[in-house]
Amino acid sequence: MSIQIAFDNSYSRLPPRFHARLDPTPVAAPRLVRVNTALAARLGLDAAMLSGPDGVRMLAGNLVPDGASPLAAAYAGHQFGNFVPQLGDGRAILLGEVVAPDGQRRDIQLKGAGPTPWSRGGDGRAAVGPVLREYLVSEAMAALGVPTTRALAAVTSGQAVMRETALPGAVLTRVAASHIRVGTFQYFAAREDTDAIRMLADHAIARHDPDAAHAENPYRAFLAGVVRRQAALVAHWLLIGFIHGVMNTDNCSVAGETIDYGPCAFMDAYDPATVYSSIDRQGRYAYGNQPRIAMWNLARLAETLLPLLHDGEEASVEVAKEVLAGFSPVFEEAYFGGLRRKIGLATAREGDIDFVNDLLKCMAENAADFTLTFRRLSDAAADPGADAQVLALFREAGAVAPWMARWRLRLAEEGRAPEAVRAAMRAVNPLFIPRNHLVEEALNAAILHDDFGPFETLMDVLAHPFDDRPGFERHTLPPAPEERVTQTFCGT
Ligand code: AMP
Ligand code: MG
């Protein structure tokens, strides 16, 4: 059986300075961990073909399918605020693009597929831990409704990768609306290559903002589109307690998808200063800093587009400022609107921001679990008998009781049927998130014992994050003190 995929590789048709063409480096003994059957179907790919011998060879980089045009992309980026003019795909190879039955064009990329001209001394490989982590968390994000790159498959390579110790190697197949990053624009800006910036912007417009092509100023409309998508994305992150962990400009997608699941984590106890990433020593990418950092990244994108925004630097800067000013309204609408829905309010009123902030403040002071507070409030909306379950999440007994009394009054004034409020709240307040201790447990079983059972179980509950699952209570709970994970690692 050969591999039939209808590739249409628009990125590879860009000029040679955008990429390096090269095939993945084959691995010793590919073994399938998992194929994402539902995603394969959405892409118009045959999951059975992908899980077959040739499919697995392709997913490992051992067989390049007809029509693929493998390449590593050039990009730059600000890492923790410092500009690096040359990063690029150092361990990822784009096989090509497919236009799915839904009409959406998507990249199919192998991560961990071997060295490229941008590997900078790295081995171009990925260890099985980070591959499974990205699989779990990106698919959990998709199930939570957050724009994200997806995981189509994971295979182990049968080869060790050397990190602090030797670890089993693996390859992740990542699917994305595109892999165009703020850092891709920065790469060409650093080289004062305005032609390339224009080509890249036109390419991105065709893929992500086709309407912008007809705008009076297409590049302004494109920038506005990226700003809107990032503002909405970061609001969504905050609403589910997600911390990206490494919001460098090379990890900021102009398509508005969450990309690059390195040291990311979901917060257990609510605290806006939460940082898990071992390399984020200053807390630059702390939970509560994320909107500010997204805005900073967008300003870096705007700088690269200045030559296209208007004639003359000053006028261009004015245009950029106007467009960037669009971030806050979109963010605030998405964030506060989302918080209002999380507490079951159907109407907006003056004072709502203070009201919901009072709850968040109480949660922070009492180390209340972010996810469970909102989930249990959902049940309390219809049943005061469930109040005790909410109160139990707060360190000081009764700390949240006065707020809940105000909340009940407000719900009563809105007059919606309690069952309807509960249902609406449960639809936005997940029960299952990829909690760090559960992710670690699943990864350790795979790494240390070649046991993928806990990974599969976790994938299974995370696929339906808003549904009760009797028998899986343990997967809903925050870690016990001895289970707590305080640091996450890039794992490159
Ligand atoms: P990341 O931390 O995944 O955003 O990667 C930052 C940069 O380091 C990118 O240019 C990656 O391609 C590169 N990189 C990360 N891990 C490796 C590796 N094992 N081998 C080569 N390059 C890598
Ligand atoms: Mg990256």
Coordinates of C-alpha atoms and ligand atoms in Angstrom, one line a residue:
M1 CA 0.0 0.0 0.0
S2 CA 1.4 3.3 -0.9
I3 CA 0.6 6.6 0.7
Q4 CA -2.0 8.8 -1.1
I5 CA -2.2 12.3 0.2
A6 CA -3.3 15.2 -1.9
F7 CA -0.7 17.7 -0.9
D8 CA -0.7 21.3 -2.2
N9 CA 2.4 22.9 -0.8
S10 CA 2.0 26.7 -1.0
Y11 CA 4.7 27.5 1.5
S12 CA 7.3 25.5 -0.5
R13 CA 6.5 27.7 -3.5
L14 CA 7.8 30.8 -1.7
P15 CA 11.3 31.7 -2.7
P16 CA 14.3 29.7 -1.5
R17 CA 15.3 32.1 1.2
F18 CA 12.1 31.2 3.1
H19 CA 13.2 27.6 3.8
A20 CA 15.6 24.8 3.5
R21 CA 14.5 21.8 1.5
L22 CA 15.4 18.5 3.1
D23 CA 13.9 15.2 3.9
P24 CA 13.4 13.9 7.5
T25 CA 16.2 11.7 8.7
P26 CA 14.9 8.1 9.1
V27 CA 14.7 6.5 12.5
A28 CA 15.7 2.9 13.6
A29 CA 12.4 1.3 14.5
P30 CA 9.2 3.3 14.2
R31 CA 6.4 2.1 16.4
L32 CA 2.9 3.8 16.4
V33 CA 1.8 5.2 19.7
R34 CA -1.5 6.7 18.6
V35 CA -3.2 8.1 15.5
N36 CA -5.9 10.8 16.0
T37 CA -8.7 9.1 14.1
A38 CA -11.1 12.0 14.4
L39 CA -8.6 14.6 13.2
A40 CA -7.5 12.3 10.3
A41 CA -11.1 12.2 9.2
R42 CA -11.4 16.0 9.4
L43 CA -8.4 16.3 7.2
G44 CA -9.7 13.8 4.7
L45 CA -7.0 11.3 5.6
D46 CA -7.5 7.6 6.1
A47 CA -6.6 6.7 9.7
A48 CA -6.2 3.0 8.8
M49 CA -3.7 4.0 6.1
L50 CA -1.8 6.1 8.7
S51 CA -1.7 3.3 11.2
G52 CA -0.6 0.8 8.5
P53 CA 3.1 -0.1 8.0
D54 CA 3.7 2.6 5.3
G55 CA 1.7 5.2 7.3
V56 CA 3.8 4.6 10.4
R57 CA 7.0 4.9 8.3
M58 CA 5.7 8.2 7.0
L59 CA 4.9 9.5 10.5
A60 CA 8.4 8.6 11.6
G61 CA 10.0 10.3 8.6
N62 CA 11.2 7.1 7.1
L63 CA 9.0 7.4 4.0
V64 CA 8.4 10.6 2.2
P65 CA 5.0 10.4 0.5
D66 CA 4.4 11.4 -3.1
G67 CA 3.5 15.0 -3.4
A68 CA 5.2 16.1 -0.2
S69 CA 7.7 18.9 -0.4
P70 CA 9.6 18.6 2.9
L71 CA 11.2 21.7 4.3
A72 CA 12.4 23.4 7.4
A73 CA 11.2 27.0 7.7
A74 CA 13.3 30.1 8.4
Y75 CA 12.3 32.3 11.3
A76 CA 13.8 34.5 14.0
G77 CA 12.3 35.5 17.3
H78 CA 12.5 37.3 20.6
Q79 CA 13.3 34.7 23.3
F80 CA 12.5 36.1 26.8
G81 CA 12.8 39.6 25.3
N82 CA 16.1 39.1 23.5
F83 CA 16.2 39.1 19.8
V84 CA 17.7 36.1 18.0
P85 CA 17.9 36.9 14.3
Q86 CA 18.1 33.2 13.3
L87 CA 16.2 30.4 14.9
G88 CA 14.2 28.4 12.3
D89 CA 12.9 24.8 12.4
G90 CA 15.7 23.0 14.1
R91 CA 13.8 19.7 14.7
A92 CA 10.6 20.1 12.7
I93 CA 10.1 19.3 9.0
L94 CA 7.0 20.4 7.1
L95 CA 5.9 17.6 4.9
G96 CA 3.4 19.8 3.1
E97 CA -0.1 21.2 3.2
V98 CA -3.5 19.6 2.6
V99 CA -6.8 21.3 1.9
A100 CA -9.2 19.5 4.2
P101 CA -12.8 18.7 3.2
D102 CA -13.9 21.7 5.3
G103 CA -11.9 23.9 2.8
Q104 CA -9.2 24.8 5.4
R105 CA -5.6 24.5 4.4
R106 CA -3.5 22.8 7.0
D107 CA 0.2 22.1 7.5
I108 CA 1.4 18.6 8.3
Q109 CA 4.7 18.7 10.1
L110 CA 6.9 16.2 11.7
K111 CA 8.4 17.4 15.0
G112 CA 11.6 15.5 16.0
A113 CA 12.3 14.5 12.4
G114 CA 16.1 15.0 12.5
P115 CA 18.6 17.8 12.1
T116 CA 18.1 20.8 9.8
P117 CA 20.4 23.7 8.8
W118 CA 18.8 25.5 11.9
S119 CA 19.6 22.8 14.5
R120 CA 22.4 24.9 16.0
G121 CA 24.1 21.9 17.5
G122 CA 20.9 20.3 18.6
D123 CA 20.1 16.8 17.5
G124 CA 16.8 17.6 15.7
R125 CA 15.0 15.0 17.8
A126 CA 12.3 14.9 20.4
A127 CA 12.0 12.7 23.5
V128 CA 8.8 10.7 24.0
G129 CA 7.9 12.7 27.1
P130 CA 7.5 16.1 25.4
V131 CA 5.9 14.4 22.4
L132 CA 3.2 12.9 24.6
R133 CA 2.8 16.1 26.5
E134 CA 2.2 18.1 23.4
Y135 CA -0.2 15.4 22.2
L136 CA -2.2 15.5 25.4
V137 CA -2.3 19.2 26.0
S138 CA -2.9 20.3 22.4
E139 CA -5.8 17.8 22.1
A140 CA -7.2 18.8 25.5
M141 CA -7.1 22.5 24.3
A142 CA -8.9 21.5 21.1
A143 CA -11.6 19.7 23.2
L144 CA -11.9 22.8 25.3
G145 CA -12.6 24.8 22.2
V146 CA -9.4 26.8 22.2
P147 CA -7.7 27.5 18.8
T148 CA -4.6 25.3 18.7
T149 CA -2.3 23.3 16.6
R150 CA -3.3 19.6 16.7
A151 CA -1.6 16.3 17.1
L152 CA -2.3 13.9 14.3
A153 CA 0.0 11.1 15.5
A154 CA 2.8 10.1 17.7
V155 CA 5.4 7.4 17.0
T156 CA 8.4 6.2 19.0
S157 CA 11.6 6.0 17.0
G158 CA 13.4 3.0 18.6
Q159 CA 16.3 5.3 19.2
A160 CA 17.5 7.0 22.3
V161 CA 17.9 10.7 22.5
M162 CA 20.5 12.1 24.8
R163 CA 19.2 14.7 27.3
E164 CA 20.3 14.7 30.9
T165 CA 19.9 11.0 30.5
A166 CA 19.2 8.8 27.5
L167 CA 15.5 8.9 26.8
P168 CA 13.3 7.1 24.2
G169 CA 12.9 9.2 21.1
A170 CA 9.6 10.0 19.3
V171 CA 8.1 12.0 16.5
L172 CA 5.0 14.0 16.7
T173 CA 2.9 14.9 13.7
R174 CA 1.6 18.4 14.2
V175 CA -1.2 19.9 12.2
A176 CA -1.6 23.7 12.1
A177 CA -3.5 26.3 10.1
S178 CA 0.1 27.4 9.3
H179 CA 3.4 27.7 11.0
I180 CA 3.9 31.4 10.2
R181 CA 5.1 33.1 13.4
V182 CA 5.7 36.7 14.4
G183 CA 9.3 35.5 14.3
T184 CA 8.9 34.6 10.6
F185 CA 8.3 38.3 9.8
Q186 CA 11.1 39.3 12.1
Y187 CA 13.5 37.1 10.3
F188 CA 13.0 39.1 7.1
A189 CA 12.8 42.4 8.9
A190 CA 16.2 41.8 10.5
R191 CA 17.5 41.4 7.0
E192 CA 15.7 44.5 5.7
D193 CA 14.1 42.3 3.1
T194 CA 10.9 44.2 2.5
D195 CA 10.1 42.1 -0.6
A196 CA 10.1 39.0 1.5
I197 CA 7.9 40.6 4.2
R198 CA 5.4 41.6 1.5
M199 CA 5.4 38.0 0.0
L200 CA 5.0 36.5 3.5
A201 CA 2.2 38.9 4.3
D202 CA 0.4 38.2 1.1
H203 CA 0.8 34.4 1.7
A204 CA -0.5 34.8 5.3
I205 CA -3.4 37.0 4.0
A206 CA -4.4 34.3 1.5
R207 CA -4.4 31.7 4.2
H208 CA -5.7 33.5 7.3
D209 CA -7.3 36.7 6.3
P210 CA -8.6 36.3 2.7
D211 CA -11.0 39.3 3.2
A212 CA -8.1 41.6 4.0
A213 CA -7.0 41.2 0.4
H214 CA -9.9 43.3 -0.6
A215 CA -9.5 45.9 2.2
E216 CA -8.3 49.4 1.3
N217 CA -5.1 48.7 3.1
P218 CA -4.6 44.9 3.1
Y219 CA -1.6 44.9 5.4
R220 CA -3.4 47.0 8.0
A221 CA -6.3 44.6 7.8
F222 CA -4.0 41.7 8.2
L223 CA -2.3 43.1 11.3
A224 CA -5.8 43.9 12.7
G225 CA -6.8 40.3 12.1
V226 CA -3.7 38.9 13.9
V227 CA -4.4 41.4 16.8
R228 CA -8.0 40.2 17.1
R229 CA -7.0 36.5 17.1
Q230 CA -4.3 36.9 19.7
A231 CA -6.5 39.0 22.0
A232 CA -9.3 36.4 21.8
L233 CA -6.8 33.5 22.2
V234 CA -5.1 34.9 25.3
A235 CA -8.5 35.6 26.9
H236 CA -9.5 32.0 26.2
W237 CA -6.2 30.8 27.9
L238 CA -7.0 32.9 31.0
L239 CA -10.5 31.5 31.2
I240 CA -9.4 28.0 31.4
G241 CA -6.3 28.6 33.6
F242 CA -3.7 27.9 30.9
I243 CA -0.2 29.2 31.1
H244 CA 1.7 28.9 27.8
G245 CA 5.0 29.3 29.5
V246 CA 7.2 30.4 26.6
M247 CA 5.4 33.2 24.7
N248 CA 8.5 34.0 22.6
T249 CA 7.7 35.7 19.3
D250 CA 8.7 32.6 17.5
N251 CA 6.0 30.8 19.4
C252 CA 3.3 33.3 18.5
S253 CA 1.3 32.2 15.4
V254 CA -0.3 34.7 13.1
A255 CA -3.1 32.2 12.5
G256 CA -4.1 32.7 16.2
E257 CA -3.5 29.1 17.3
T258 CA -1.9 28.1 20.5
I259 CA 1.5 26.7 19.3
D260 CA 4.5 25.2 20.9
Y261 CA 3.6 23.1 23.9
G262 CA 6.8 23.1 25.9
P263 CA 6.7 24.1 29.5
C264 CA 3.0 24.9 29.4
A265 CA 0.7 24.1 32.3
F266 CA -2.8 24.4 33.7
M267 CA -2.9 26.2 37.0
D268 CA -4.4 24.3 39.9
A269 CA -4.8 26.9 42.7
Y270 CA -5.7 30.3 41.3
D271 CA -2.8 32.8 41.5
P272 CA -2.1 35.3 38.7
A273 CA 1.6 35.1 39.5
T274 CA 1.8 31.4 38.7
V275 CA 4.8 30.3 36.7
Y276 CA 5.7 26.6 36.1
S277 CA 8.4 26.9 33.5
S278 CA 11.8 26.1 34.9
I279 CA 13.5 28.6 32.5
D280 CA 11.1 31.5 33.2
R281 CA 13.0 32.7 36.2
Q282 CA 11.7 36.3 36.1
G283 CA 8.1 35.2 35.7
R284 CA 7.9 37.1 32.3
Y285 CA 5.3 34.5 31.1
A286 CA 3.3 34.2 34.3
Y287 CA -0.4 33.5 34.0
G288 CA -1.5 37.0 34.6
N289 CA 1.2 38.6 32.3
Q290 CA 0.0 36.8 29.2
P291 CA -2.2 39.6 27.8
R292 CA 0.6 42.1 28.2
I293 CA 3.1 39.8 26.5
A294 CA 0.7 39.0 23.6
M295 CA 0.5 42.8 23.1
W296 CA 4.3 43.1 23.2
N297 CA 4.6 40.3 20.6
L298 CA 2.1 42.0 18.4
A299 CA 4.0 45.3 18.6
R300 CA 7.0 43.4 17.3
L301 CA 4.9 42.1 14.4
A302 CA 3.7 45.6 13.7
E303 CA 7.3 46.9 13.5
T304 CA 8.1 44.4 10.8
L305 CA 5.1 45.6 8.8
L306 CA 5.9 49.3 9.0
P307 CA 7.2 49.5 5.4
L308 CA 3.9 48.1 4.2
L309 CA 1.5 50.0 6.4
H310 CA 1.8 53.5 4.8
D311 CA 4.2 55.7 2.9
G312 CA 6.7 57.1 5.3
E313 CA 7.7 55.9 8.7
E314 CA 5.7 58.4 10.8
A315 CA 2.4 57.7 9.1
S316 CA 3.1 53.9 9.3
V317 CA 3.7 54.2 13.1
E318 CA 0.4 55.9 13.5
V319 CA -1.4 53.1 11.6
A320 CA 0.4 50.5 13.7
K321 CA -0.6 52.3 16.9
E322 CA -4.2 52.5 15.9
V323 CA -4.4 48.8 15.0
L324 CA -2.6 47.8 18.2
A325 CA -5.0 49.8 20.2
G326 CA -7.6 47.3 19.0
F327 CA -6.1 44.6 21.3
S328 CA -7.6 45.8 24.6
P329 CA -11.2 46.1 23.6
V330 CA -11.2 42.6 22.0
F331 CA -9.4 41.1 25.0
E332 CA -11.6 42.7 27.6
E333 CA -14.8 41.8 25.8
A334 CA -13.6 38.2 25.5
Y335 CA -12.2 37.9 29.0
F336 CA -14.8 39.7 31.0
G337 CA -17.6 38.3 28.8
G338 CA -16.2 34.8 29.4
L339 CA -15.9 35.4 33.1
R340 CA -19.5 36.5 33.2
R341 CA -20.5 33.3 31.5
K342 CA -18.4 31.3 33.9
I343 CA -20.4 32.6 36.8
G344 CA -23.7 32.1 35.0
L345 CA -24.7 35.7 34.3
A346 CA -26.7 36.2 31.1
T347 CA -26.8 40.0 31.2
A348 CA -24.1 42.7 31.5
R349 CA -24.2 45.3 34.2
E350 CA -22.1 48.1 35.5
G351 CA -19.9 46.7 38.3
D352 CA -19.7 43.2 36.8
I353 CA -15.9 43.5 36.5
D354 CA -15.5 44.4 40.2
F355 CA -18.0 41.7 41.1
V356 CA -16.1 38.9 39.3
N357 CA -12.7 40.3 40.4
D358 CA -14.0 40.0 44.0
L359 CA -14.4 36.3 43.5
L360 CA -10.9 36.0 41.9
K361 CA -9.4 37.9 44.7
C362 CA -11.0 35.6 47.3
M363 CA -9.8 32.6 45.3
A364 CA -6.3 33.9 45.2
E365 CA -6.2 34.6 48.9
N366 CA -7.5 31.1 49.7
A367 CA -5.6 29.1 47.1
A368 CA -8.9 27.9 45.6
D369 CA -8.6 25.5 42.7
F370 CA -9.4 27.5 39.6
T371 CA -11.1 24.8 37.6
L372 CA -13.2 23.2 40.4
T373 CA -14.3 26.5 41.8
F374 CA -16.2 27.4 38.6
R375 CA -17.3 23.8 38.0
R376 CA -18.8 23.4 41.5
L377 CA -20.3 26.9 41.4
S378 CA -22.2 25.6 38.3
D379 CA -23.8 22.9 40.4
A380 CA -24.5 25.3 43.3
A381 CA -26.4 27.5 40.8
A382 CA -29.2 24.9 40.8
D383 CA -28.7 23.4 44.2
P384 CA -27.7 25.3 47.4
G385 CA -27.0 21.8 48.8
A386 CA -23.9 21.8 46.7
D387 CA -22.5 25.0 48.4
A388 CA -20.4 23.0 50.8
Q389 CA -18.5 21.6 47.8
V390 CA -17.5 25.1 46.8
L391 CA -16.7 26.3 50.3
A392 CA -14.4 23.3 50.8
L393 CA -12.1 24.6 48.0
F394 CA -11.1 27.7 50.0
R395 CA -8.5 27.6 52.6
E396 CA -10.5 29.7 55.1
A397 CA -13.8 28.1 55.7
G398 CA -16.6 30.3 54.6
A399 CA -14.4 32.8 52.9
V400 CA -16.4 32.8 49.7
A401 CA -19.8 32.6 51.4
P402 CA -20.5 36.4 51.3
W403 CA -19.6 36.5 47.6
M404 CA -21.9 33.6 46.9
A405 CA -24.7 35.3 48.7
R406 CA -24.3 38.3 46.4
W407 CA -24.1 36.0 43.4
R408 CA -27.4 34.2 44.3
L409 CA -29.1 37.6 44.6
R410 CA -27.9 38.5 41.2
L411 CA -28.9 35.2 39.6
A412 CA -32.3 35.6 41.2
E413 CA -32.7 39.1 39.7
E414 CA -31.8 37.7 36.3
G415 CA -34.6 35.2 36.9
R416 CA -33.3 32.4 34.6
A417 CA -34.4 28.8 35.6
P418 CA -31.7 27.4 37.9
E419 CA -31.3 24.3 35.8
A420 CA -30.7 26.5 32.7
V421 CA -28.0 28.5 34.6
R422 CA -26.4 25.3 35.7
A423 CA -26.3 23.8 32.2
A424 CA -25.0 27.1 30.7
M425 CA -22.2 27.2 33.3
R426 CA -21.3 23.6 32.9
A427 CA -20.9 24.1 29.2
V428 CA -18.1 26.7 29.8
N429 CA -16.5 25.4 33.0
P430 CA -14.7 22.1 32.4
L431 CA -14.4 19.3 34.9
F432 CA -11.3 17.7 33.2
I433 CA -8.1 19.6 32.4
P434 CA -4.7 18.2 31.8
R435 CA -3.5 18.7 35.4
N436 CA 0.3 18.6 35.7
H437 CA 0.5 15.7 38.1
L438 CA -1.7 13.6 35.8
V439 CA 0.3 14.5 32.8
E440 CA 3.5 13.6 34.6
E441 CA 2.1 10.3 35.8
A442 CA 1.1 9.4 32.2
L443 CA 4.5 10.5 30.8
N444 CA 6.4 8.6 33.4
A445 CA 4.5 5.4 32.9
A446 CA 5.4 5.6 29.2
I447 CA 9.0 6.7 29.6
L448 CA 10.0 4.4 32.5
H449 CA 7.8 1.3 31.9
D450 CA 6.8 1.6 28.2
D451 CA 3.2 1.6 29.6
F452 CA 0.9 3.9 27.5
G453 CA -2.2 3.0 29.5
P454 CA -2.3 6.1 31.7
F455 CA -1.7 8.3 28.6
E456 CA -4.6 6.6 26.8
T457 CA -6.9 7.0 29.8
L458 CA -6.0 10.6 30.2
M459 CA -6.6 11.2 26.5
D460 CA -10.0 9.6 26.9
V461 CA -11.2 11.8 29.7
L462 CA -9.8 15.0 28.2
A463 CA -11.7 14.4 25.0
H464 CA -14.9 15.3 26.8
P465 CA -13.8 17.9 29.4
F466 CA -17.3 19.2 30.2
D467 CA -18.9 15.8 30.8
D468 CA -19.2 14.1 34.2
R469 CA -17.5 10.7 34.1
P470 CA -18.4 8.4 37.0
G471 CA -15.4 6.4 38.0
F472 CA -12.9 9.1 37.0
E473 CA -13.1 11.4 40.1
R474 CA -9.4 11.2 40.7
H475 CA -8.8 12.8 37.3
T476 CA -10.9 15.8 38.4
L477 CA -9.0 16.6 41.5
P478 CA -6.1 18.9 42.2
P479 CA -2.9 17.2 43.3
A480 CA -2.4 16.0 46.9
P481 CA 0.6 17.9 48.4
E482 CA 3.0 15.0 47.6
E483 CA 1.7 14.9 44.0
R484 CA 2.2 18.5 43.3
V485 CA 4.3 19.4 40.3
T486 CA 6.0 22.8 40.7
Q487 CA 8.1 23.0 37.6
T488 CA 7.7 22.1 34.0
F489 CA 10.5 21.8 31.5
C490 CA 10.9 22.6 27.8
G491 CA 12.3 19.1 27.3
T492 CA 13.9 20.0 24.0
Ligands
AMP1 P1 11.3 25.9 21.1 O1 11.8 26.0 22.5 O2 10.7 24.6 20.8 O3 10.4 27.0 20.8 O4 12.6 25.9 20.2 C1 13.4 27.1 20.1 C2 14.4 26.8 18.9 O5 15.3 25.8 19.3 C3 13.8 26.5 17.6 O6 14.6 27.1 16.6 C4 13.9 25.0 17.6 O7 13.9 24.5 16.3 C5 15.2 24.8 18.2 N1 15.3 23.4 18.9 C6 14.7 23.0 20.0 N2 15.0 21.7 20.3 C7 15.9 21.3 19.3 C8 16.6 20.1 19.1 N3 16.5 19.0 19.8 N4 17.4 20.1 18.0 C9 17.6 21.2 17.2 N5 16.9 22.3 17.4 C10 16.1 22.4 18.4
MG2 MG 9.2 27.1 19.2

